[in-house]
mmCIF file of C-alpha atoms in Angstrom:
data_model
loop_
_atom_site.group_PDB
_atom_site.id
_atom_site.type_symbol
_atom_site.label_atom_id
_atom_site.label_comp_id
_atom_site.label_asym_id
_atom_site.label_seq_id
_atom_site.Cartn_x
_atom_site.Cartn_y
_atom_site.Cartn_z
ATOM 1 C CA UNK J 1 99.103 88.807 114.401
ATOM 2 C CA UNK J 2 100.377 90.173 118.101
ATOM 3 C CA UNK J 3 98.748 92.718 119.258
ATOM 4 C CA UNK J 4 96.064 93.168 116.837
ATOM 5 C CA UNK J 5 93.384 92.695 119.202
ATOM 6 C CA UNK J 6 94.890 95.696 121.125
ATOM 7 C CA UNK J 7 95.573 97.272 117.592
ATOM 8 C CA UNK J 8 91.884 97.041 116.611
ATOM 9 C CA UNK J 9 90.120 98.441 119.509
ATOM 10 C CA UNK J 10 92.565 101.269 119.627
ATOM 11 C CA UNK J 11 91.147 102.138 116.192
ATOM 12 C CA UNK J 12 87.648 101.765 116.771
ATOM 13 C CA UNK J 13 87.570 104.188 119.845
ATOM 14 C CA UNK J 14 88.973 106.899 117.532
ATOM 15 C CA UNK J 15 85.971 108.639 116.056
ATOM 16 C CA UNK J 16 87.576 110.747 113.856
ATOM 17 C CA UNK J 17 89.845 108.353 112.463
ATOM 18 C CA UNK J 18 86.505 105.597 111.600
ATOM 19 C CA UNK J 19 85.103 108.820 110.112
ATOM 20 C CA UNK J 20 88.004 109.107 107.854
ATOM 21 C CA UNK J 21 87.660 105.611 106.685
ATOM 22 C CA UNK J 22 83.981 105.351 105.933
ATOM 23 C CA UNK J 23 84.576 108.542 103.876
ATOM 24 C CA UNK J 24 87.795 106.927 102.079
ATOM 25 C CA UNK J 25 85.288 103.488 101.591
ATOM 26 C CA UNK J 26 83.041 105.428 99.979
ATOM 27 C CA UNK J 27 85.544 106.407 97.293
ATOM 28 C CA UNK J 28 85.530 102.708 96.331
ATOM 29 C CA UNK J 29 88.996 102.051 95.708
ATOM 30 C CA UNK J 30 90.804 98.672 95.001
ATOM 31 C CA UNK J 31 92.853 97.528 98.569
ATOM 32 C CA UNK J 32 92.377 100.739 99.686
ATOM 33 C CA UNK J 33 93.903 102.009 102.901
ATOM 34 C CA UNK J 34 94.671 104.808 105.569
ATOM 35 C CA UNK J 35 97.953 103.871 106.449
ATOM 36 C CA UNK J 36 101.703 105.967 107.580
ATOM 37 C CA UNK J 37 101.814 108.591 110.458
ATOM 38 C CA UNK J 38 98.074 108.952 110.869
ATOM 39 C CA UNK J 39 98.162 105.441 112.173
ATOM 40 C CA UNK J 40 101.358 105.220 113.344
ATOM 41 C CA UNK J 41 101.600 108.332 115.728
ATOM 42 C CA UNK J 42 97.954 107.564 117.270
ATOM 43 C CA UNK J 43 99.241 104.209 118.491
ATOM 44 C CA UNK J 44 102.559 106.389 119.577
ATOM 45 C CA UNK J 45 100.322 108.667 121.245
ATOM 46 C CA UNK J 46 98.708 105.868 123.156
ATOM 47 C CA UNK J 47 101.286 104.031 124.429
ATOM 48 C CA UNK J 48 102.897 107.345 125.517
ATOM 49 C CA UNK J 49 100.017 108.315 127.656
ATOM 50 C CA UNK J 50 98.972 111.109 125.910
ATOM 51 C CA UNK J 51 95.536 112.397 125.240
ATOM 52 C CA UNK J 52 94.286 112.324 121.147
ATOM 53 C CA UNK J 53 97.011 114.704 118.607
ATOM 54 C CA UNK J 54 97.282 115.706 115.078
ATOM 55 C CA UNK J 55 100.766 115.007 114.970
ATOM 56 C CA UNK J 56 101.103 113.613 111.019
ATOM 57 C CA UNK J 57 101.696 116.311 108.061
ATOM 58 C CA UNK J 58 99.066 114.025 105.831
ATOM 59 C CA UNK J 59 96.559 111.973 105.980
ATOM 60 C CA UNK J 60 98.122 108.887 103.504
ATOM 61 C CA UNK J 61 95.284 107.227 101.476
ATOM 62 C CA UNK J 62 97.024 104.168 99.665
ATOM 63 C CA UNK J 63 95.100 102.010 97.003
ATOM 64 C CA UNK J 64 96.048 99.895 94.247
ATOM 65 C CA UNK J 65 94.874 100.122 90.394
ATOM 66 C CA UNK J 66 97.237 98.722 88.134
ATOM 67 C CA UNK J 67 94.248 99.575 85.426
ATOM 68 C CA UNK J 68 94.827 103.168 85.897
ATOM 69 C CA UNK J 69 97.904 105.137 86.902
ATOM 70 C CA UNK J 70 96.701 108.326 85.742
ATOM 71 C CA UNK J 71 98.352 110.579 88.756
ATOM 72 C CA UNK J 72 95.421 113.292 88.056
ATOM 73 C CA UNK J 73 93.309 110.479 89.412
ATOM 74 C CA UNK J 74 95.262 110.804 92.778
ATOM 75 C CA UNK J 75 94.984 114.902 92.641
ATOM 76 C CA UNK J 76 91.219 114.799 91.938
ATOM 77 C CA UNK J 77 90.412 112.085 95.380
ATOM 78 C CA UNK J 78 92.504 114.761 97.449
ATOM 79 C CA UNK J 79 91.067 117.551 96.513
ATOM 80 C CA UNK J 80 87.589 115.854 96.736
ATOM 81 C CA UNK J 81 88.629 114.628 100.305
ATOM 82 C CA UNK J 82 89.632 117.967 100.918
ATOM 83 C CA UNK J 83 86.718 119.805 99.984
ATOM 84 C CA UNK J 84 84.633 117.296 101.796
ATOM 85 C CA UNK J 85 86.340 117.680 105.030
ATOM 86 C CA UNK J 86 88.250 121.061 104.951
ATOM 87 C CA UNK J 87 90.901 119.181 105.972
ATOM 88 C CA UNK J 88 94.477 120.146 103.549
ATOM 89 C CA UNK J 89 96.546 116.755 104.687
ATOM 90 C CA UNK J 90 95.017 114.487 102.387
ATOM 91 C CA UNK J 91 97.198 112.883 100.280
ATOM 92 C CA UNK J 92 96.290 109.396 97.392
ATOM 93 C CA UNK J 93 98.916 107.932 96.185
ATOM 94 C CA UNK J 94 98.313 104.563 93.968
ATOM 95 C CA UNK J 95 100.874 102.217 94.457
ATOM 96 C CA UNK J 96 100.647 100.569 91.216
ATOM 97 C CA UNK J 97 102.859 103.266 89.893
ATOM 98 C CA UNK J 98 104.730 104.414 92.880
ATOM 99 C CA UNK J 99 107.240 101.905 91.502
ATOM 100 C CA UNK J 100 108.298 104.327 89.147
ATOM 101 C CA UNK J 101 108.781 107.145 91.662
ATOM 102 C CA UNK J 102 110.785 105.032 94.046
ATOM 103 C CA UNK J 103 113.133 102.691 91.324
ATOM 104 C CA UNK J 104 112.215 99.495 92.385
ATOM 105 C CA UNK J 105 110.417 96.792 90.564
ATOM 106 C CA UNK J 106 106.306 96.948 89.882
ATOM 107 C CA UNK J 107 104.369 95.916 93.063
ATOM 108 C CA UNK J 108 101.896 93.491 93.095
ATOM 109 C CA UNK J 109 99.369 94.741 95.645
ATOM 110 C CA UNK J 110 99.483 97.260 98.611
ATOM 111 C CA UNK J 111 100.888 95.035 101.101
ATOM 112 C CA UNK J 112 103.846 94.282 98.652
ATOM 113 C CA UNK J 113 104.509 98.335 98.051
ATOM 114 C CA UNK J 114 103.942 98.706 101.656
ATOM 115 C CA UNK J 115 107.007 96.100 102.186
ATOM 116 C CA UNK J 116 109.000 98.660 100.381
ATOM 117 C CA UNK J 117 108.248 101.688 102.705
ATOM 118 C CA UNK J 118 111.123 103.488 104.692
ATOM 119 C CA UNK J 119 110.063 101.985 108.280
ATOM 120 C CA UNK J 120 108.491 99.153 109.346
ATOM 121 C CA UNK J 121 106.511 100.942 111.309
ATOM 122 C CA UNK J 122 105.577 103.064 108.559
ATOM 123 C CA UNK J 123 104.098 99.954 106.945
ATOM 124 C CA UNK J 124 100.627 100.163 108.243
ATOM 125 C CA UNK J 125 97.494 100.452 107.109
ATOM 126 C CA UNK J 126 93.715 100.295 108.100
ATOM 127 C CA UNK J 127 90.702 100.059 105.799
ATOM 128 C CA UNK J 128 86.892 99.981 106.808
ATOM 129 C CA UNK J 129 84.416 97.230 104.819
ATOM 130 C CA UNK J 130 80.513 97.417 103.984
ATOM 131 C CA UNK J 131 80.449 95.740 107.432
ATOM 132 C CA UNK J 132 82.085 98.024 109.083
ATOM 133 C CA UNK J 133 84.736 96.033 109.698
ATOM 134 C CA UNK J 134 88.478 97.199 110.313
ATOM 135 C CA UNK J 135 91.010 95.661 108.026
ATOM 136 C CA UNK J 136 94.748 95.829 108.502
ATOM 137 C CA UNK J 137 97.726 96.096 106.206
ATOM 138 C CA UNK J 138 100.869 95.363 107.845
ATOM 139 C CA UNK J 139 103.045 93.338 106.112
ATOM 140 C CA UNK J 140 105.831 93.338 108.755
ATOM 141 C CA UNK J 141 103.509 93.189 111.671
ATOM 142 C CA UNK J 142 102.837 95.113 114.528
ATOM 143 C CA UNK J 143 105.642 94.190 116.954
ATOM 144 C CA UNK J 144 107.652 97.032 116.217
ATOM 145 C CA UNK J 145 104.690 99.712 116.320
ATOM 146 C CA UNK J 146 103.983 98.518 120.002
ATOM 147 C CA UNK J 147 107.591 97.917 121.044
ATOM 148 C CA UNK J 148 108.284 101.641 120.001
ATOM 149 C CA UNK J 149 110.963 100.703 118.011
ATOM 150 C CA UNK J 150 111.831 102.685 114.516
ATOM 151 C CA UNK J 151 113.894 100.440 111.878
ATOM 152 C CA UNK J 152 114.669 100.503 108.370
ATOM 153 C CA UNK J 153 112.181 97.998 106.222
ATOM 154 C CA UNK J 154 114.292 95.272 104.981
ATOM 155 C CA UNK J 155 113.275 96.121 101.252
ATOM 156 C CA UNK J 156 114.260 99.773 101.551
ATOM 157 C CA UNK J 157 117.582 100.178 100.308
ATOM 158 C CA UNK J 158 118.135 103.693 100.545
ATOM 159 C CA UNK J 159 119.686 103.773 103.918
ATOM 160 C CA UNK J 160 121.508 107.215 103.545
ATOM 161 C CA UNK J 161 117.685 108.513 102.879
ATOM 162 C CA UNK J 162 116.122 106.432 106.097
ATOM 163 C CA UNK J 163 118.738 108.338 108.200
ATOM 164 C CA UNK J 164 117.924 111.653 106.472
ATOM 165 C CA UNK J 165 114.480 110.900 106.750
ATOM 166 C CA UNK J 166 114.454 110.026 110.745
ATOM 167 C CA UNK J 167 116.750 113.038 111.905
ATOM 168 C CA UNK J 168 114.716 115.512 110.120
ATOM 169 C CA UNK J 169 111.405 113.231 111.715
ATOM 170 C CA UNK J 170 112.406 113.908 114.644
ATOM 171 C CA UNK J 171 109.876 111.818 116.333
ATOM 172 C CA UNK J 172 112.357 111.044 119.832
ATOM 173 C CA UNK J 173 111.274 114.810 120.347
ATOM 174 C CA UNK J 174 108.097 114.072 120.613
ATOM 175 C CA UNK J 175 107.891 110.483 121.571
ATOM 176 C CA UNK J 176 110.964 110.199 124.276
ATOM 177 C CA UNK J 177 110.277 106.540 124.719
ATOM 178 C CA UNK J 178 111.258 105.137 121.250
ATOM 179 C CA UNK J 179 113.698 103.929 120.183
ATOM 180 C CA UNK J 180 115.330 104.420 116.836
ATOM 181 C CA UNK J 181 117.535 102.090 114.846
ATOM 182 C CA UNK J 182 120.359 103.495 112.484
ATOM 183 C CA UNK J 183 121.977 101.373 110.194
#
C-alpha cells in the first residue's frame, strides 16, 4: 500500500494515540479498530506542519460481532473507555449492525462497512496486536489521506448527505491545503 511506511511511523511516534490502542486491545474485540477523524486529522495535522491537536469530536472504536448486536454492548465499552481515561469522545459502534442504521445491505467484516463510509478518507483504521504491532484498515487506500484530497466513497450513495456533511465539517477552515471534491 503507498505510503504506509510513512503511514506507520506517523502512528507509532504518537504516544497518546498507541496508548489508545493498547487500551482498545485490551477490550478484545473481533477486527477491532481506531479508525475516522482521530486518524484522519493527525495525518492532516502532519502534513500541514502543525504541532499534535485534538481536532476530532470522538474517538471512533469500530469492531465487528455479527454474534452480538446488542447496542448496550457498544454503550457499556464507552462508558468503560470513558471512565478509564476521563476522556467523553469515545464512541463503539459494531458494524455488524450498522447496516441497519445506514440502509444498506449486511457487511461482512470491518473493511467491507468501512467501504461504505461517507469519505474515503474517512475509511481508516488502525488496530494494535499482542505484538505490538500496528494494523491498518483502509480499504480504499491511503492515496487520498496523503494527497489531501476529500471525496465521496464510491459505495456511499447519499450524496446530498456527503455535501451536508463536508460544509458543516468544515475541515478547509482548518486544513487550507485540501482539497474537497463535490459531486
Amino acid at each position: 500500500m503507498l505510503h504506509e511506511d510513512s503511514f506507520l511511523q506517523s502512528i507509532m511516534a504518537h504516544e497518546k494515540l498507541m496508548h489508545d490502542l493498547r487500551r482498545v486491545r485490551s477490550l478484545e474485540l473481533p477486527q477491532c479498530y481506531i479508525g475516522a477523524g482521530y486518524i484522519r486529522n493527525y495525518i492532516w495535522d502532519l502534513l500541514h506542519g502543525y504541532t499534535r491537536r485534538e481536532l476530532h469530536s470522538d474517538i471512533d472504536v469500530v469492531y465487528f460481532d455479527p454474534e452480538d448486536l446488542n447496542e448496550e454492548r457498544d454503550v457499556r465499552l464507552e462508558q468503560q473507555l470513558r471512565e478509564a481515561t476521563g476522556n467523553p469522545k469515545w464512541s463503539v459502534k459494531n458494524q455488524a449492525r450498522m447496516h441497519l442504521r445506514n440502509g444498506t445491505a449486511p457487511y461482512q467484516s470491518t473493511k467491507d462497512a468501512l467501504l461504505y463510509w461517507p469519505e474515503v478518507v474517512t475509511a481508516i483504521g488502525v488496530q494494535l496486536d499482542e505484538q505490538d504491532q500496528i494494523g491498518i484498515c483502509a480499504p480504499h487506500g491511503l492515496d487520498d489521506l496523503y494527497a489531501l484530497i476529500v471525496r465521496r466513497s464510491p459505495l456511499y450513495k447519499d450524496t446530498k448527505e456527503y455535501t451536508r456533511r463536508v460544509e458543516k465539517k468544515r475541515w478547509q477552515e482548518q486544513w487550507p491545503k485540501l482539497t474537497i471534491v463535490m459531486d
